[in-house]
Amino acid sequence: MPERTIVITGASDGIGAAAARSLHSLGNRVVVVGRSPEKTAAAARDLGGADYHLADFARLDDVRALAATLLERYPRIDVLANNAGGIMGRREETVDGHEKTLQVNHLAPFLLTNLLLERLTESRATVINTSSVANSIFARFDIGDLEARRRYSPNRAYGNAKLANILFTRELDARYGNSGISTAAFHPGGVATSFASESTSMMRLMYRTLLNRFLISPEQGAETLVWLATADPAKDWQTGKYYYKCKISPANKDAYDAALSSRLWEESARMVGLPNG
Ligand SMILES: NC(=O)c1ccc[n+]([C@@H]2O[C@H](COP(=O)([O-])OP(=O)(O)OC[C@H]3O[C@@H](n4cnc5c(N)ncnc54)[C@H](OP(=O)(O)O)[C@@H]3O)[C@@H](O)[C@H]2O)c1
């Protein structure tokens, strides 16, 4: 099989970095995207000097610049893994005026994917979205309050953003499945990473104390991502679905609402300034 180009965001640490190592060792060309210049350069060095690019997803201009660079540098993109994300602390707005959890976890990858769409369809690419079981546990989705102005807690905002990842996956399949795109969302498990380091949520306790002994390794957390990136979507997995441990998994009941996924696409397009709402 010819070398495939796999772009992974959030590849400077944790699950994304583990997936990058694994996919690189399988002979793929991995393109590392991170936020921290030092960590991202180090992750790329670990892959024998892979290409790397920087973008802070709390700045949509960074996402636009990243998309322009990727289009210029890579004539094919076989896999886009939208993996960057995390849980935040107090409610904060980005320079773009959006609630930060929603922007980093959903609006930024939504924008990146849309800006790359033509390249992704030409490449018959797979788009993988790292979601979380938080979509079932914490989400209380309110399409009229996406910015969480009325009700905010770190857990709720995170759960809503991770539900948005699944709604986006469904809608990407509905809109572009026939144009050659395959897509899936997945929950990696409870993984011992730098996750929750920016949060005031109680989840920080789980990840930043000895309790993290109960979590799985980043390599184990990356297994479903690696499988989705390497298996054949026409044969081995179904596009538009949400996975856990390489199997279709039940999600929040709102994840199955086709009118909601369509409305979220339109609202997200409006929020990031795309015309295709
Ligand atoms: N760990 C878990 O148990 C767990 C469970 C369910 C889902 N997840 C999801 O898995 C994904 C990866 O998380 P992880 O556990 O591997 O955590 P991690 O070790 O903290 O890695 C997070 C990655 O996302 C990047 N990132 C964070 N904020 C960003 C921003 N504003 N702009 C651009 N990149 C940003 C980080 O970049 P820098 O390091 O360069 O700053 C890093 O590469 C996330 O989407 C997370 O929500 C994790």
CSV table of C-alpha atoms and ligand atoms in Angstrom, one decimal:
chain,number,residue,atom,x,y,z
A,1,MET,CA,0.0,0.0,0.0
A,2,PRO,CA,1.4,3.5,-0.8
A,3,GLU,CA,2.4,5.7,2.1
A,4,ARG,CA,-0.7,7.4,3.6
A,5,THR,CA,-0.7,10.9,5.0
A,6,ILE,CA,-2.4,11.1,8.4
A,7,VAL,CA,-2.9,14.5,10.1
A,8,ILE,CA,-3.4,14.3,13.9
A,9,THR,CA,-4.3,17.3,16.0
A,10,GLY,CA,-3.5,17.2,19.7
A,11,ALA,CA,-0.5,15.0,18.7
A,12,SER,CA,2.0,16.7,21.0
A,13,ASP,CA,0.8,14.7,24.1
A,14,GLY,CA,-1.4,11.9,25.4
A,15,ILE,CA,-3.6,9.9,23.1
A,16,GLY,CA,-2.7,11.8,20.0
A,17,ALA,CA,1.0,11.4,20.5
A,18,ALA,CA,0.6,7.7,21.2
A,19,ALA,CA,-1.5,7.3,18.0
A,20,ALA,CA,1.1,9.2,16.1
A,21,ARG,CA,3.9,6.8,17.3
A,22,SER,CA,1.8,3.8,16.4
A,23,LEU,CA,0.7,5.0,13.0
A,24,HIS,CA,4.3,6.1,12.2
A,25,SER,CA,5.6,2.7,13.2
A,26,LEU,CA,3.1,1.1,10.7
A,27,GLY,CA,4.7,3.0,7.9
A,28,ASN,CA,2.4,6.0,7.5
A,29,ARG,CA,3.4,9.6,7.0
A,30,VAL,CA,2.2,11.3,10.2
A,31,VAL,CA,1.7,15.0,10.4
A,32,VAL,CA,1.9,16.3,14.0
A,33,VAL,CA,-0.3,19.2,15.0
A,34,GLY,CA,0.1,20.7,18.5
A,35,ARG,CA,-0.2,23.9,20.5
A,36,SER,CA,2.9,23.9,22.6
A,37,PRO,CA,6.0,24.6,20.4
A,38,GLU,CA,8.3,22.6,22.6
A,39,LYS,CA,6.1,19.6,23.1
A,40,THR,CA,5.0,19.5,19.4
A,41,ALA,CA,8.6,19.7,18.2
A,42,ALA,CA,9.6,16.9,20.6
A,43,ALA,CA,6.7,14.7,19.5
A,44,ALA,CA,7.8,15.2,15.8
A,45,ARG,CA,11.4,14.3,16.8
A,46,ASP,CA,10.1,11.1,18.3
A,47,LEU,CA,8.9,10.1,14.9
A,48,GLY,CA,12.3,10.6,13.3
A,49,GLY,CA,11.7,14.2,12.3
A,50,ALA,CA,8.1,14.2,11.1
A,51,ASP,CA,6.5,17.4,9.8
A,52,TYR,CA,4.8,19.4,12.5
A,53,HIS,CA,2.5,22.5,12.7
A,54,LEU,CA,1.3,24.7,15.5
A,55,ALA,CA,-2.2,26.0,16.2
A,56,ASP,CA,-4.0,27.2,19.3
A,57,PHE,CA,-7.6,26.2,18.8
A,58,ALA,CA,-8.7,29.0,21.1
A,59,ARG,CA,-7.8,31.2,18.1
A,60,LEU,CA,-9.8,30.5,14.9
A,61,ASP,CA,-7.2,32.5,12.9
A,62,ASP,CA,-4.7,29.8,13.9
A,63,VAL,CA,-7.1,27.2,12.6
A,64,ARG,CA,-7.5,29.1,9.3
A,65,ALA,CA,-3.7,29.4,9.0
A,66,LEU,CA,-3.2,25.7,9.8
A,67,ALA,CA,-5.7,24.7,7.1
A,68,ALA,CA,-4.0,26.9,4.5
A,69,THR,CA,-0.6,25.4,5.4
A,70,LEU,CA,-1.9,21.8,5.2
A,71,LEU,CA,-3.5,22.5,1.8
A,72,GLU,CA,-0.3,24.0,0.5
A,73,ARG,CA,1.9,21.2,1.8
A,74,TYR,CA,-0.1,18.0,1.4
A,75,PRO,CA,-1.7,17.1,-2.0
A,76,ARG,CA,-3.4,14.1,-0.3
A,77,ILE,CA,-4.8,13.9,3.2
A,78,ASP,CA,-5.9,10.3,3.8
A,79,VAL,CA,-6.8,10.7,7.5
A,80,LEU,CA,-7.7,13.7,9.6
A,81,ALA,CA,-7.8,12.9,13.3
A,82,ASN,CA,-9.5,15.7,15.1
A,83,ASN,CA,-8.2,14.8,18.5
A,84,ALA,CA,-7.1,18.0,20.3
A,85,GLY,CA,-9.3,19.0,23.2
A,86,GLY,CA,-9.9,18.8,26.9
A,87,ILE,CA,-11.9,20.0,29.8
A,88,MET,CA,-11.6,23.6,31.0
A,89,GLY,CA,-12.0,25.6,34.2
A,90,ARG,CA,-14.2,28.6,34.8
A,91,ARG,CA,-16.2,29.9,31.9
A,92,GLU,CA,-14.0,31.8,29.5
A,93,GLU,CA,-14.5,33.3,26.1
A,94,THR,CA,-11.9,33.1,23.4
A,95,VAL,CA,-10.6,36.0,21.3
A,96,ASP,CA,-13.3,34.9,18.8
A,97,GLY,CA,-16.0,35.4,21.5
A,98,HIS,CA,-17.0,31.8,21.9
A,99,GLU,CA,-17.1,29.7,25.1
A,100,LYS,CA,-13.6,28.1,25.2
A,101,THR,CA,-14.6,24.4,25.7
A,102,LEU,CA,-17.0,24.5,22.8
A,103,GLN,CA,-14.4,26.2,20.6
A,104,VAL,CA,-11.4,24.1,21.3
A,105,ASN,CA,-13.3,20.7,21.2
A,106,HIS,CA,-15.9,21.4,18.5
A,107,LEU,CA,-15.8,24.7,16.6
A,108,ALA,CA,-12.1,24.6,15.8
A,109,PRO,CA,-12.2,21.0,14.4
A,110,PHE,CA,-15.5,21.8,12.6
A,111,LEU,CA,-13.8,24.7,10.9
A,112,LEU,CA,-10.6,22.8,10.1
A,113,THR,CA,-12.5,19.9,8.5
A,114,ASN,CA,-14.7,22.3,6.5
A,115,LEU,CA,-11.6,24.2,5.2
A,116,LEU,CA,-10.0,20.9,4.1
A,117,LEU,CA,-13.2,19.4,2.7
A,118,GLU,CA,-12.3,19.5,-1.0
A,119,ARG,CA,-8.9,17.9,-0.3
A,120,LEU,CA,-10.5,15.3,2.0
A,121,THR,CA,-13.2,14.3,-0.5
A,122,GLU,CA,-10.6,14.1,-3.4
A,123,SER,CA,-8.5,11.9,-1.1
A,124,ARG,CA,-11.5,9.8,-0.1
A,125,ALA,CA,-10.4,10.5,3.5
A,126,THR,CA,-11.4,9.2,6.9
A,127,VAL,CA,-12.2,11.9,9.5
A,128,ILE,CA,-11.9,10.7,13.1
A,129,ASN,CA,-13.3,12.7,16.0
A,130,THR,CA,-12.1,12.0,19.5
A,131,SER,CA,-15.2,12.3,21.6
A,132,SER,CA,-15.8,11.0,25.2
A,133,VAL,CA,-18.2,9.1,27.3
A,134,ALA,CA,-18.8,12.5,28.9
A,135,ASN,CA,-21.3,12.9,26.0
A,136,SER,CA,-23.6,10.4,27.9
A,137,ILE,CA,-22.8,11.4,31.4
A,138,PHE,CA,-22.5,15.2,31.5
A,139,ALA,CA,-24.2,16.6,28.4
A,140,ARG,CA,-27.4,18.7,28.8
A,141,PHE,CA,-27.5,19.9,25.2
A,142,ASP,CA,-29.3,23.2,24.6
A,143,ILE,CA,-29.0,24.4,20.9
A,144,GLY,CA,-30.2,27.8,22.0
A,145,ASP,CA,-27.4,28.2,24.5
A,146,LEU,CA,-24.3,26.7,22.7
A,147,GLU,CA,-22.2,29.4,24.4
A,148,ALA,CA,-23.3,28.2,27.8
A,149,ARG,CA,-24.2,31.8,28.9
A,150,ARG,CA,-27.2,30.6,30.9
A,151,ARG,CA,-25.8,27.4,32.5
A,152,TYR,CA,-22.1,26.6,32.7
A,153,SER,CA,-20.1,24.0,34.6
A,154,PRO,CA,-16.8,22.6,33.3
A,155,ASN,CA,-18.3,19.1,33.1
A,156,ARG,CA,-21.5,20.1,31.4
A,157,ALA,CA,-19.6,22.3,28.8
A,158,TYR,CA,-17.2,19.4,28.1
A,159,GLY,CA,-20.0,16.8,27.8
A,160,ASN,CA,-21.9,19.1,25.4
A,161,ALA,CA,-18.8,19.7,23.3
A,162,LYS,CA,-18.1,15.9,23.1
A,163,LEU,CA,-21.8,15.3,22.2
A,164,ALA,CA,-21.2,18.0,19.5
A,165,ASN,CA,-18.3,15.8,18.2
A,166,ILE,CA,-20.8,12.9,17.6
A,167,LEU,CA,-23.5,15.1,16.1
A,168,PHE,CA,-20.8,16.6,13.8
A,169,THR,CA,-19.7,13.0,12.8
A,170,ARG,CA,-23.3,12.1,11.9
A,171,GLU,CA,-23.9,15.2,9.9
A,172,LEU,CA,-20.5,15.0,8.1
A,173,ASP,CA,-21.6,11.5,7.0
A,174,ALA,CA,-25.1,12.7,6.0
A,175,ARG,CA,-23.7,15.6,3.9
A,176,TYR,CA,-20.4,14.1,2.5
A,177,GLY,CA,-20.7,10.3,2.9
A,178,ASN,CA,-21.6,10.1,-0.7
A,179,SER,CA,-18.7,12.3,-1.8
A,180,GLY,CA,-16.1,9.8,-0.5
A,181,ILE,CA,-15.7,10.8,3.2
A,182,SER,CA,-15.8,8.2,5.9
A,183,THR,CA,-16.1,9.4,9.5
A,184,ALA,CA,-16.3,8.1,13.0
A,185,ALA,CA,-16.3,9.4,16.6
A,186,PHE,CA,-14.9,7.4,19.5
A,187,HIS,CA,-14.3,7.3,23.2
A,188,PRO,CA,-10.7,6.4,24.1
A,189,GLY,CA,-11.5,5.2,27.6
A,190,GLY,CA,-10.3,6.8,30.9
A,191,VAL,CA,-6.6,7.4,29.9
A,192,ALA,CA,-3.7,8.6,32.0
A,193,THR,CA,-2.6,11.7,30.1
A,194,SER,CA,-2.2,15.5,30.8
A,195,PHE,CA,-6.0,15.6,30.5
A,196,ALA,CA,-7.8,18.0,32.9
A,197,SER,CA,-4.6,19.9,33.7
A,198,GLU,CA,-6.4,23.2,32.8
A,199,SER,CA,-9.5,22.3,34.6
A,200,THR,CA,-11.1,23.1,38.0
A,201,SER,CA,-13.5,20.2,37.5
A,202,MET,CA,-13.5,17.3,40.0
A,203,MET,CA,-12.3,15.2,37.1
A,204,ARG,CA,-8.9,16.8,37.7
A,205,LEU,CA,-8.7,14.6,40.9
A,206,MET,CA,-9.0,11.5,38.8
A,207,TYR,CA,-6.3,12.5,36.4
A,208,ARG,CA,-3.8,14.5,38.5
A,209,THR,CA,-3.6,12.3,41.6
A,210,LEU,CA,-2.6,8.7,42.5
A,211,LEU,CA,-6.2,7.8,41.4
A,212,ASN,CA,-4.8,7.8,37.8
A,213,ARG,CA,-3.5,4.3,38.5
A,214,PHE,CA,-7.0,3.2,37.5
A,215,LEU,CA,-6.6,4.7,34.1
A,216,ILE,CA,-5.4,3.0,31.0
A,217,SER,CA,-2.1,4.0,29.1
A,218,PRO,CA,-2.1,6.5,26.2
A,219,GLU,CA,-1.2,3.6,23.9
A,220,GLN,CA,-4.3,1.7,25.0
A,221,GLY,CA,-6.4,4.9,24.7
A,222,ALA,CA,-5.1,5.3,21.1
A,223,GLU,CA,-6.1,1.8,20.0
A,224,THR,CA,-9.5,2.7,18.5
A,225,LEU,CA,-8.1,5.8,16.7
A,226,VAL,CA,-5.3,3.6,15.2
A,227,TRP,CA,-7.9,1.0,14.2
A,228,LEU,CA,-10.2,3.5,12.6
A,229,ALA,CA,-7.3,5.1,10.7
A,230,THR,CA,-6.0,1.8,9.3
A,231,ALA,CA,-9.0,-0.5,8.9
A,232,ASP,CA,-11.2,-0.3,5.8
A,233,PRO,CA,-14.4,1.8,6.4
A,234,ALA,CA,-16.1,0.0,3.5
A,235,LYS,CA,-15.6,-3.4,5.2
A,236,ASP,CA,-14.5,-3.2,8.8
A,237,TRP,CA,-16.5,-0.3,10.3
A,238,GLN,CA,-19.6,1.8,9.7
A,239,THR,CA,-19.3,5.4,8.9
A,240,GLY,CA,-21.1,8.1,10.9
A,241,LYS,CA,-21.1,6.1,14.1
A,242,TYR,CA,-19.6,6.4,17.7
A,243,TYR,CA,-17.2,3.7,18.8
A,244,TYR,CA,-15.6,2.5,22.0
A,245,LYS,CA,-13.0,-0.3,22.1
A,246,CYS,CA,-13.4,-0.7,18.3
A,247,LYS,CA,-17.2,-1.4,18.5
A,248,ILE,CA,-20.2,0.7,17.9
A,249,SER,CA,-21.3,2.1,21.3
A,250,PRO,CA,-24.5,3.7,22.5
A,251,ALA,CA,-24.3,7.5,22.9
A,252,ASN,CA,-26.5,10.2,24.4
A,253,LYS,CA,-30.1,10.0,23.0
A,254,ASP,CA,-29.6,13.5,21.5
A,255,ALA,CA,-26.8,12.0,19.3
A,256,TYR,CA,-29.5,10.3,17.2
A,257,ASP,CA,-31.5,13.4,16.5
A,258,ALA,CA,-31.0,14.2,12.8
A,259,ALA,CA,-32.7,17.6,13.0
A,260,LEU,CA,-30.3,18.5,15.9
A,261,SER,CA,-27.2,17.5,14.0
A,262,SER,CA,-28.3,19.5,11.0
A,263,ARG,CA,-29.1,22.5,13.1
A,264,LEU,CA,-25.8,22.3,15.0
A,265,TRP,CA,-24.0,22.2,11.6
A,266,GLU,CA,-25.8,25.4,10.6
A,267,GLU,CA,-25.2,27.1,13.9
A,268,SER,CA,-21.5,26.1,13.9
A,269,ALA,CA,-21.0,27.3,10.4
A,270,ARG,CA,-22.5,30.7,11.4
A,271,MET,CA,-20.3,30.9,14.5
A,272,VAL,CA,-17.0,30.3,12.6
A,273,GLY,CA,-18.0,32.4,9.6
A,274,LEU,CA,-18.5,29.7,7.0
A,275,PRO,CA,-21.1,30.3,4.3
A,276,ASN,CA,-22.5,26.7,4.2
A,277,GLY,CA,-24.9,26.9,7.1
B,1,LIG,N1,-7.7,11.2,28.8
B,1,LIG,C1,-9.0,10.7,28.9
B,1,LIG,O1,-9.3,10.0,29.7
B,1,LIG,C2,-9.9,11.1,27.8
B,1,LIG,C3,-11.2,10.5,27.8
B,1,LIG,C4,-12.1,10.8,26.8
B,1,LIG,C5,-11.8,11.7,25.8
B,1,LIG,N2,-10.5,12.3,25.8
B,1,LIG,C6,-10.2,13.2,24.7
B,1,LIG,O2,-9.0,12.8,24.1
B,1,LIG,C7,-8.4,13.9,23.4
B,1,LIG,C8,-6.9,13.9,23.8
B,1,LIG,O3,-6.8,14.2,25.2
B,1,LIG,P1,-5.6,13.6,26.1
B,1,LIG,O4,-6.3,12.8,27.1
B,1,LIG,O5,-4.6,13.0,25.2
B,1,LIG,O6,-5.1,14.9,26.8
B,1,LIG,P2,-3.7,15.6,26.7
B,1,LIG,O7,-2.6,14.7,27.1
B,1,LIG,O8,-3.9,16.8,27.6
B,1,LIG,O9,-3.6,16.1,25.2
B,1,LIG,C9,-4.4,17.1,24.7
B,1,LIG,C10,-3.9,17.5,23.3
B,1,LIG,O10,-4.7,18.5,22.8
B,1,LIG,C11,-4.0,19.7,22.6
B,1,LIG,N3,-4.7,20.9,22.9
B,1,LIG,C12,-5.3,21.2,24.1
B,1,LIG,N4,-5.8,22.4,24.1
B,1,LIG,C13,-5.6,22.9,22.8
B,1,LIG,C14,-5.8,24.1,22.2
B,1,LIG,N5,-6.4,25.2,22.8
B,1,LIG,N6,-5.4,24.3,20.9
B,1,LIG,C15,-4.7,23.3,20.3
B,1,LIG,N7,-4.5,22.1,20.8
B,1,LIG,C16,-4.9,21.9,22.1
B,1,LIG,C17,-2.7,19.6,23.5
B,1,LIG,O11,-1.7,20.4,22.9
B,1,LIG,P3,-0.4,20.9,23.8
B,1,LIG,O12,0.0,19.7,24.6
B,1,LIG,O13,0.6,21.2,22.7
B,1,LIG,O14,-0.9,22.1,24.5
B,1,LIG,C18,-2.5,18.1,23.4
B,1,LIG,O15,-1.7,17.7,22.3
B,1,LIG,C19,-9.2,15.1,23.9
B,1,LIG,O16,-10.1,15.5,22.9
B,1,LIG,C20,-9.9,14.7,25.1
B,1,LIG,O17,-11.1,15.4,25.3
B,1,LIG,C21,-9.6,12.0,26.8
